Amino acid sequence: MSVLSDHVLEEIRELPARYPQHRSAVMPALDLAQEELGYLTPEAMSEVASALQLDPGYVEGVATFYTLFHLEPIGKHHFYVCTNLSCMLRGSGAVVERLKAQTGVREPREVSKDGLFSYEEVECLGACEYAPMCRLDHEYHYDLTPARIDSLVNDCRLPRRYQSTIAAGDSEGETPSPLGGAISGRSARERAVLDAPGAQGRGEGATQPSPIKRPRTPRKKKAPDA
Ligand code: FES
């Protein structure tokens, strides 16, 4: 009996058609598996490999390289708090402390007693001008304050999953990803996976995320010479 549900396996099988190179589907596929199970078990990785017709060693290599993928249980809602320079100077320390106080989690990757929360501190997420910021599940949250952390944590505790607002994108300070608009033809989930802090990879030599692409202010047309 498979650990992944039929509909997730079906979704994974459809992914390769969206990419010029089929193996590129491995990251969104692993994300789907992780979203269903909470973290990636060896069995889940094996089923992803089978669904994508990829070598299991390759799939495991991707899953173990990127910090985006969790190989142990995490909370239902996982905060990636940037504590790099800009965020640190603008108060990420207070953000982390409030998060710990609100959730009861004492250290990174520990899971709260109710199973709802965990967090980790990550390197620059490419949104320094909105520091301090974090990623919560698949959303980015900017200009954080301790009060904003209270609000996010409380939202996560509501019976109705607060992330139902993702599609609408109507919540204050939220956007699926700083690069979202720059990558066309991908779902919000795929964009979030590709932009995610863990997509930088584990250890030295890991790549940094691309800088935010911001829309340019349109130039005024020059008045025709009289
Ligand atoms: S230092 Fe936090 S987003 Fe760049």
Short mmCIF file of N, CA, C and O in Angstrom, two decimals, residues 115-207:
data_model
loop_
_atom_site.label_atom_id
_atom_site.label_comp_id
_atom_site.label_asym_id
_atom_site.label_seq_id
_atom_site.Cartn_x
_atom_site.Cartn_y
_atom_site.Cartn_z
N GLY A 115 1.55 20.26 17.92
CA GLY A 115 1.88 19.79 16.57
C GLY A 115 1.69 20.83 15.49
O GLY A 115 1.92 20.55 14.31
N LEU A 116 1.31 22.04 15.89
CA LEU A 116 0.98 23.05 14.87
C LEU A 116 2.19 23.81 14.35
O LEU A 116 2.19 24.24 13.20
N PHE A 117 3.21 24.01 15.19
CA PHE A 117 4.25 24.96 14.81
C PHE A 117 5.68 24.42 14.92
O PHE A 117 5.99 23.61 15.79
N SER A 118 6.50 24.93 14.02
CA SER A 118 7.95 24.77 14.12
C SER A 118 8.55 25.94 13.36
O SER A 118 7.84 26.64 12.63
N TYR A 119 9.82 26.16 13.54
CA TYR A 119 10.46 27.26 12.81
C TYR A 119 11.92 26.95 12.57
O TYR A 119 12.48 26.04 13.18
N GLU A 120 12.50 27.69 11.65
CA GLU A 120 13.94 27.66 11.48
C GLU A 120 14.41 29.03 11.04
O GLU A 120 13.62 29.82 10.49
N GLU A 121 15.65 29.35 11.35
CA GLU A 121 16.22 30.62 10.92
C GLU A 121 16.96 30.36 9.61
O GLU A 121 17.69 29.38 9.49
N VAL A 122 16.73 31.24 8.64
CA VAL A 122 17.30 31.02 7.31
C VAL A 122 18.09 32.24 6.86
O VAL A 122 17.99 33.32 7.45
N GLU A 123 18.88 32.02 5.81
CA GLU A 123 19.66 33.11 5.24
C GLU A 123 18.75 33.99 4.38
O GLU A 123 17.57 33.70 4.21
N CYS A 124 19.35 35.03 3.81
CA CYS A 124 18.60 36.05 3.08
C CYS A 124 17.64 35.44 2.05
O CYS A 124 18.02 34.59 1.25
N LEU A 125 16.39 35.89 2.10
CA LEU A 125 15.37 35.40 1.17
C LEU A 125 15.16 36.38 0.01
O LEU A 125 14.21 36.26 -0.74
N GLY A 126 16.05 37.34 -0.11
CA GLY A 126 15.98 38.25 -1.26
C GLY A 126 14.91 39.32 -1.13
O GLY A 126 14.46 39.86 -2.14
N ALA A 127 14.48 39.61 0.07
CA ALA A 127 13.44 40.64 0.26
C ALA A 127 13.91 41.64 1.31
O ALA A 127 13.14 42.07 2.17
N CYS A 128 15.17 42.02 1.23
CA CYS A 128 15.79 42.83 2.29
C CYS A 128 15.06 44.16 2.49
O CYS A 128 15.02 44.67 3.61
N GLU A 129 14.52 44.73 1.43
CA GLU A 129 13.88 46.05 1.61
C GLU A 129 12.59 45.95 2.40
O GLU A 129 12.01 46.97 2.79
N TYR A 130 12.10 44.74 2.62
CA TYR A 130 10.91 44.54 3.44
C TYR A 130 11.26 43.92 4.78
O TYR A 130 10.41 43.33 5.45
N ALA A 131 12.51 44.00 5.17
CA ALA A 131 12.97 43.39 6.42
C ALA A 131 12.29 44.02 7.64
O ALA A 131 11.99 45.22 7.61
N PRO A 132 12.08 43.21 8.68
CA PRO A 132 12.32 41.77 8.73
C PRO A 132 11.16 41.00 8.10
O PRO A 132 10.03 41.46 8.13
N MET A 133 11.48 39.86 7.56
CA MET A 133 10.45 39.10 6.86
C MET A 133 10.63 37.60 7.14
O MET A 133 11.64 37.15 7.67
N CYS A 134 9.60 36.85 6.76
CA CYS A 134 9.68 35.40 6.91
C CYS A 134 8.82 34.74 5.83
O CYS A 134 8.02 35.41 5.16
N ARG A 135 9.03 33.48 5.67
CA ARG A 135 8.11 32.67 4.87
C ARG A 135 7.36 31.78 5.85
O ARG A 135 7.97 31.14 6.72
N LEU A 136 6.06 31.74 5.71
CA LEU A 136 5.23 30.85 6.52
C LEU A 136 4.52 29.91 5.55
O LEU A 136 3.73 30.36 4.71
N ASP A 137 4.83 28.64 5.65
CA ASP A 137 4.33 27.66 4.69
C ASP A 137 4.68 28.15 3.27
O ASP A 137 5.84 28.24 2.93
N HIS A 138 3.68 28.53 2.47
CA HIS A 138 3.99 28.95 1.10
C HIS A 138 3.85 30.45 0.88
O HIS A 138 3.79 30.90 -0.24
N GLU A 139 3.79 31.22 1.95
CA GLU A 139 3.61 32.66 1.80
C GLU A 139 4.78 33.43 2.39
O GLU A 139 5.39 33.01 3.37
N TYR A 140 5.03 34.59 1.79
CA TYR A 140 6.02 35.51 2.36
C TYR A 140 5.29 36.60 3.13
O TYR A 140 4.26 37.09 2.68
N HIS A 141 5.87 37.00 4.26
CA HIS A 141 5.29 38.06 5.08
C HIS A 141 6.37 39.09 5.37
O HIS A 141 7.46 38.73 5.82
N TYR A 142 6.03 40.34 5.08
CA TYR A 142 7.03 41.40 5.12
C TYR A 142 6.80 42.35 6.29
O TYR A 142 5.72 42.40 6.87
N ASP A 143 7.84 43.19 6.55
CA ASP A 143 7.76 44.24 7.58
C ASP A 143 7.19 43.69 8.89
O ASP A 143 6.23 44.23 9.45
N LEU A 144 7.76 42.60 9.32
CA LEU A 144 7.23 41.92 10.51
C LEU A 144 7.46 42.73 11.78
O LEU A 144 8.46 43.44 11.91
N THR A 145 6.54 42.57 12.68
CA THR A 145 6.66 43.10 14.04
C THR A 145 6.22 41.97 14.97
O THR A 145 5.56 41.02 14.52
N PRO A 146 6.53 42.06 16.25
CA PRO A 146 6.02 41.05 17.17
C PRO A 146 4.49 40.95 17.11
O PRO A 146 3.93 39.85 17.17
N ALA A 147 3.81 42.08 16.96
CA ALA A 147 2.34 42.03 16.88
C ALA A 147 1.88 41.28 15.63
O ALA A 147 0.87 40.56 15.66
N ARG A 148 2.61 41.43 14.55
CA ARG A 148 2.26 40.72 13.31
C ARG A 148 2.46 39.20 13.49
O ARG A 148 1.69 38.40 12.97
N ILE A 149 3.47 38.84 14.25
CA ILE A 149 3.69 37.42 14.55
C ILE A 149 2.52 36.89 15.36
O ILE A 149 2.01 35.79 15.10
N ASP A 150 2.05 37.66 16.34
CA ASP A 150 0.87 37.24 17.11
C ASP A 150 -0.29 36.93 16.17
O ASP A 150 -0.98 35.91 16.29
N SER A 151 -0.48 37.83 15.22
CA SER A 151 -1.60 37.68 14.28
C SER A 151 -1.45 36.44 13.41
O SER A 151 -2.40 35.68 13.21
N LEU A 152 -0.23 36.21 12.91
CA LEU A 152 0.00 35.02 12.06
C LEU A 152 -0.23 33.73 12.84
O LEU A 152 -0.85 32.79 12.35
N VAL A 153 0.30 33.70 14.05
CA VAL A 153 0.14 32.49 14.88
C VAL A 153 -1.34 32.26 15.18
O VAL A 153 -1.84 31.13 15.08
N ASN A 154 -2.04 33.33 15.53
CA ASN A 154 -3.47 33.18 15.83
C ASN A 154 -4.25 32.71 14.60
O ASN A 154 -5.16 31.89 14.71
N ASP A 155 -3.89 33.24 13.43
CA ASP A 155 -4.55 32.79 12.20
C ASP A 155 -4.36 31.30 11.98
O ASP A 155 -5.27 30.60 11.54
N CYS A 156 -3.16 30.83 12.25
CA CYS A 156 -2.88 29.40 12.06
C CYS A 156 -3.70 28.54 13.01
O CYS A 156 -3.94 27.36 12.73
N ARG A 157 -4.10 29.10 14.11
CA ARG A 157 -4.88 28.33 15.10
C ARG A 157 -6.36 28.31 14.77
O ARG A 157 -7.12 27.56 15.38
N LEU A 158 -6.77 29.14 13.83
CA LEU A 158 -8.19 29.16 13.48
C LEU A 158 -8.57 27.85 12.82
O LEU A 158 -7.77 27.25 12.09
N PRO A 159 -9.80 27.39 13.03
CA PRO A 159 -10.23 26.15 12.40
C PRO A 159 -10.14 26.22 10.89
O PRO A 159 -9.72 25.30 10.22
N ARG A 160 -10.53 27.37 10.34
CA ARG A 160 -10.43 27.52 8.89
C ARG A 160 -9.00 27.89 8.56
O ARG A 160 -8.47 28.87 9.05
N ARG A 161 -8.37 27.07 7.77
CA ARG A 161 -6.96 27.27 7.45
C ARG A 161 -6.78 28.65 6.86
O ARG A 161 -7.38 29.00 5.86
N TYR A 162 -5.90 29.47 7.51
CA TYR A 162 -5.77 30.85 7.07
C TYR A 162 -5.22 30.93 5.65
O TYR A 162 -5.44 31.89 4.95
N GLN A 163 -4.52 29.89 5.19
CA GLN A 163 -3.90 30.01 3.88
C GLN A 163 -4.89 29.88 2.74
O GLN A 163 -4.52 29.93 1.59
N SER A 164 -6.17 29.73 3.09
CA SER A 164 -7.16 29.78 2.03
C SER A 164 -7.12 31.14 1.36
O SER A 164 -7.67 31.33 0.28
N THR A 165 -6.46 32.11 2.00
CA THR A 165 -6.37 33.44 1.41
C THR A 165 -5.26 33.52 0.37
O THR A 165 -5.10 34.53 -0.28
N ILE A 166 -4.47 32.46 0.23
CA ILE A 166 -3.36 32.52 -0.71
C ILE A 166 -3.85 32.86 -2.10
O ILE A 166 -3.34 33.76 -2.76
N ALA A 167 -4.85 32.12 -2.54
CA ALA A 167 -5.31 32.32 -3.91
C ALA A 167 -5.81 33.73 -4.11
O ALA A 167 -5.55 34.36 -5.14
N ALA A 168 -6.52 34.25 -3.08
CA ALA A 168 -7.03 35.61 -3.22
C ALA A 168 -5.91 36.62 -3.09
O ALA A 168 -5.94 37.68 -3.70
N GLY A 169 -4.87 36.30 -2.29
CA GLY A 169 -3.76 37.21 -2.10
C GLY A 169 -4.19 38.52 -1.50
O GLY A 169 -3.64 39.56 -1.82
N ASP A 170 -5.18 38.48 -0.62
CA ASP A 170 -5.74 39.72 -0.14
C ASP A 170 -5.34 40.06 1.29
O ASP A 170 -5.89 40.97 1.87
N SER A 171 -4.39 39.34 1.86
CA SER A 171 -4.04 39.62 3.24
C SER A 171 -2.91 40.64 3.31
O SER A 171 -2.05 40.68 2.46
N GLU A 172 -2.94 41.41 4.36
CA GLU A 172 -1.95 42.46 4.53
C GLU A 172 -0.54 41.88 4.60
O GLU A 172 -0.28 40.94 5.32
N GLY A 173 0.34 42.43 3.84
CA GLY A 173 1.75 42.05 3.92
C GLY A 173 2.05 40.68 3.38
O GLY A 173 3.09 40.13 3.67
N GLU A 174 1.16 40.10 2.60
CA GLU A 174 1.40 38.75 2.12
C GLU A 174 1.50 38.73 0.61
O GLU A 174 0.84 39.46 -0.09
N THR A 175 2.33 37.84 0.13
CA THR A 175 2.39 37.57 -1.29
C THR A 175 2.99 36.18 -1.45
O THR A 175 3.77 35.76 -0.61
N PRO A 176 2.58 35.43 -2.44
CA PRO A 176 3.09 34.08 -2.55
C PRO A 176 4.61 34.01 -2.64
O PRO A 176 5.22 33.12 -2.13
N SER A 177 5.24 34.97 -3.30
CA SER A 177 6.67 34.91 -3.44
C SER A 177 7.18 36.19 -4.07
O SER A 177 6.51 36.79 -4.89
N PRO A 178 8.39 36.62 -3.72
CA PRO A 178 8.89 37.84 -4.32
C PRO A 178 9.15 37.67 -5.80
O PRO A 178 9.21 38.65 -6.53
N LEU A 179 9.34 36.46 -6.26
CA LEU A 179 9.61 36.26 -7.69
C LEU A 179 8.39 35.80 -8.44
O LEU A 179 8.46 35.54 -9.63
N GLY A 180 7.28 35.68 -7.72
CA GLY A 180 6.11 35.07 -8.33
C GLY A 180 5.76 35.62 -9.68
O GLY A 180 5.55 34.90 -10.63
N GLY A 181 5.68 36.92 -9.78
CA GLY A 181 5.26 37.52 -11.03
C GLY A 181 6.29 37.38 -12.13
O GLY A 181 6.00 37.58 -13.29
N ALA A 182 7.54 37.08 -11.74
CA ALA A 182 8.59 37.02 -12.75
C ALA A 182 8.68 35.66 -13.40
O ALA A 182 9.39 35.47 -14.36
N ILE A 183 7.98 34.66 -12.84
CA ILE A 183 8.05 33.32 -13.40
C ILE A 183 6.66 32.96 -13.88
O ILE A 183 5.79 32.64 -13.10
N SER A 184 6.46 33.02 -15.16
CA SER A 184 5.12 32.78 -15.67
C SER A 184 4.90 31.30 -15.92
O SER A 184 5.84 30.53 -16.05
N GLY A 185 3.63 30.92 -15.95
CA GLY A 185 3.29 29.55 -16.34
C GLY A 185 3.47 28.54 -15.24
O GLY A 185 3.41 27.35 -15.48
N ARG A 186 3.71 28.97 -14.00
CA ARG A 186 3.86 28.03 -12.90
C ARG A 186 2.83 28.33 -11.85
O ARG A 186 2.42 29.47 -11.66
N SER A 187 2.42 27.31 -11.13
CA SER A 187 1.45 27.51 -10.08
C SER A 187 2.10 28.22 -8.91
O SER A 187 3.32 28.27 -8.79
N ALA A 188 1.26 28.77 -8.01
CA ALA A 188 1.80 29.45 -6.83
C ALA A 188 2.66 28.49 -6.03
O ALA A 188 3.70 28.85 -5.50
N ARG A 189 2.22 27.22 -5.95
CA ARG A 189 2.98 26.24 -5.18
C ARG A 189 4.37 26.03 -5.79
O ARG A 189 5.37 26.05 -5.11
N GLU A 190 4.40 25.87 -7.13
CA GLU A 190 5.69 25.64 -7.77
C GLU A 190 6.61 26.84 -7.62
O GLU A 190 7.79 26.70 -7.38
N ARG A 191 6.03 28.05 -7.74
CA ARG A 191 6.85 29.23 -7.58
C ARG A 191 7.42 29.29 -6.18
O ARG A 191 8.58 29.60 -5.96
N ALA A 192 6.57 28.97 -5.21
CA ALA A 192 7.02 29.01 -3.83
C ALA A 192 8.13 28.00 -3.60
O ALA A 192 9.10 28.27 -2.89
N VAL A 193 8.01 26.83 -4.22
CA VAL A 193 9.05 25.81 -4.05
C VAL A 193 10.36 26.29 -4.65
O VAL A 193 11.42 26.22 -4.03
N LEU A 194 10.28 26.85 -5.86
CA LEU A 194 11.51 27.24 -6.54
C LEU A 194 12.17 28.46 -5.90
O LEU A 194 13.36 28.65 -5.99
N ASP A 195 11.37 29.30 -5.23
CA ASP A 195 11.91 30.50 -4.59
C ASP A 195 12.28 30.26 -3.14
O ASP A 195 12.83 31.14 -2.49
N ALA A 196 11.94 29.11 -2.65
CA ALA A 196 11.99 28.88 -1.21
C ALA A 196 13.41 28.94 -0.67
O ALA A 196 14.37 28.74 -1.39
N PRO A 197 13.54 29.23 0.64
CA PRO A 197 14.87 29.30 1.23
C PRO A 197 15.63 28.00 1.07
O PRO A 197 16.83 28.02 0.85
N GLY A 198 14.93 26.87 1.17
CA GLY A 198 15.62 25.60 1.04
C GLY A 198 16.11 25.35 -0.35
O GLY A 198 16.97 24.49 -0.59
N ALA A 199 15.59 26.10 -1.33
CA ALA A 199 16.05 25.91 -2.69
C ALA A 199 17.47 26.43 -2.86
O ALA A 199 18.07 26.31 -3.91
N GLN A 200 18.02 27.04 -1.80
CA GLN A 200 19.42 27.46 -1.83
C GLN A 200 20.35 26.25 -1.64
O GLN A 200 21.53 26.33 -1.94
N GLY A 201 19.82 25.18 -1.12
CA GLY A 201 20.65 24.01 -0.90
C GLY A 201 21.34 24.03 0.44
O GLY A 201 21.45 25.05 1.09
N ARG A 202 21.78 22.84 0.85
CA ARG A 202 22.46 22.73 2.14
C ARG A 202 23.96 22.94 1.94
O ARG A 202 24.53 22.48 0.98
N GLY A 203 24.59 23.59 2.88
CA GLY A 203 26.05 23.66 2.90
C GLY A 203 26.65 24.68 1.97
O GLY A 203 25.96 25.45 1.31
N GLU A 204 27.98 24.68 1.91
CA GLU A 204 28.69 25.66 1.11
C GLU A 204 28.45 25.43 -0.36
O GLU A 204 28.21 24.33 -0.81
N GLY A 205 28.58 26.51 -1.13
CA GLY A 205 28.42 26.39 -2.56
C GLY A 205 26.99 26.45 -3.00
O GLY A 205 26.69 26.43 -4.18
N ALA A 206 26.07 26.54 -2.02
CA ALA A 206 24.66 26.62 -2.39
C ALA A 206 24.39 27.98 -3.02
O ALA A 206 25.01 28.97 -2.68
N THR A 207 23.48 28.00 -3.96
CA THR A 207 23.21 29.24 -4.67
C THR A 207 22.30 30.13 -3.86
O THR A 207 21.51 29.67 -3.04
#
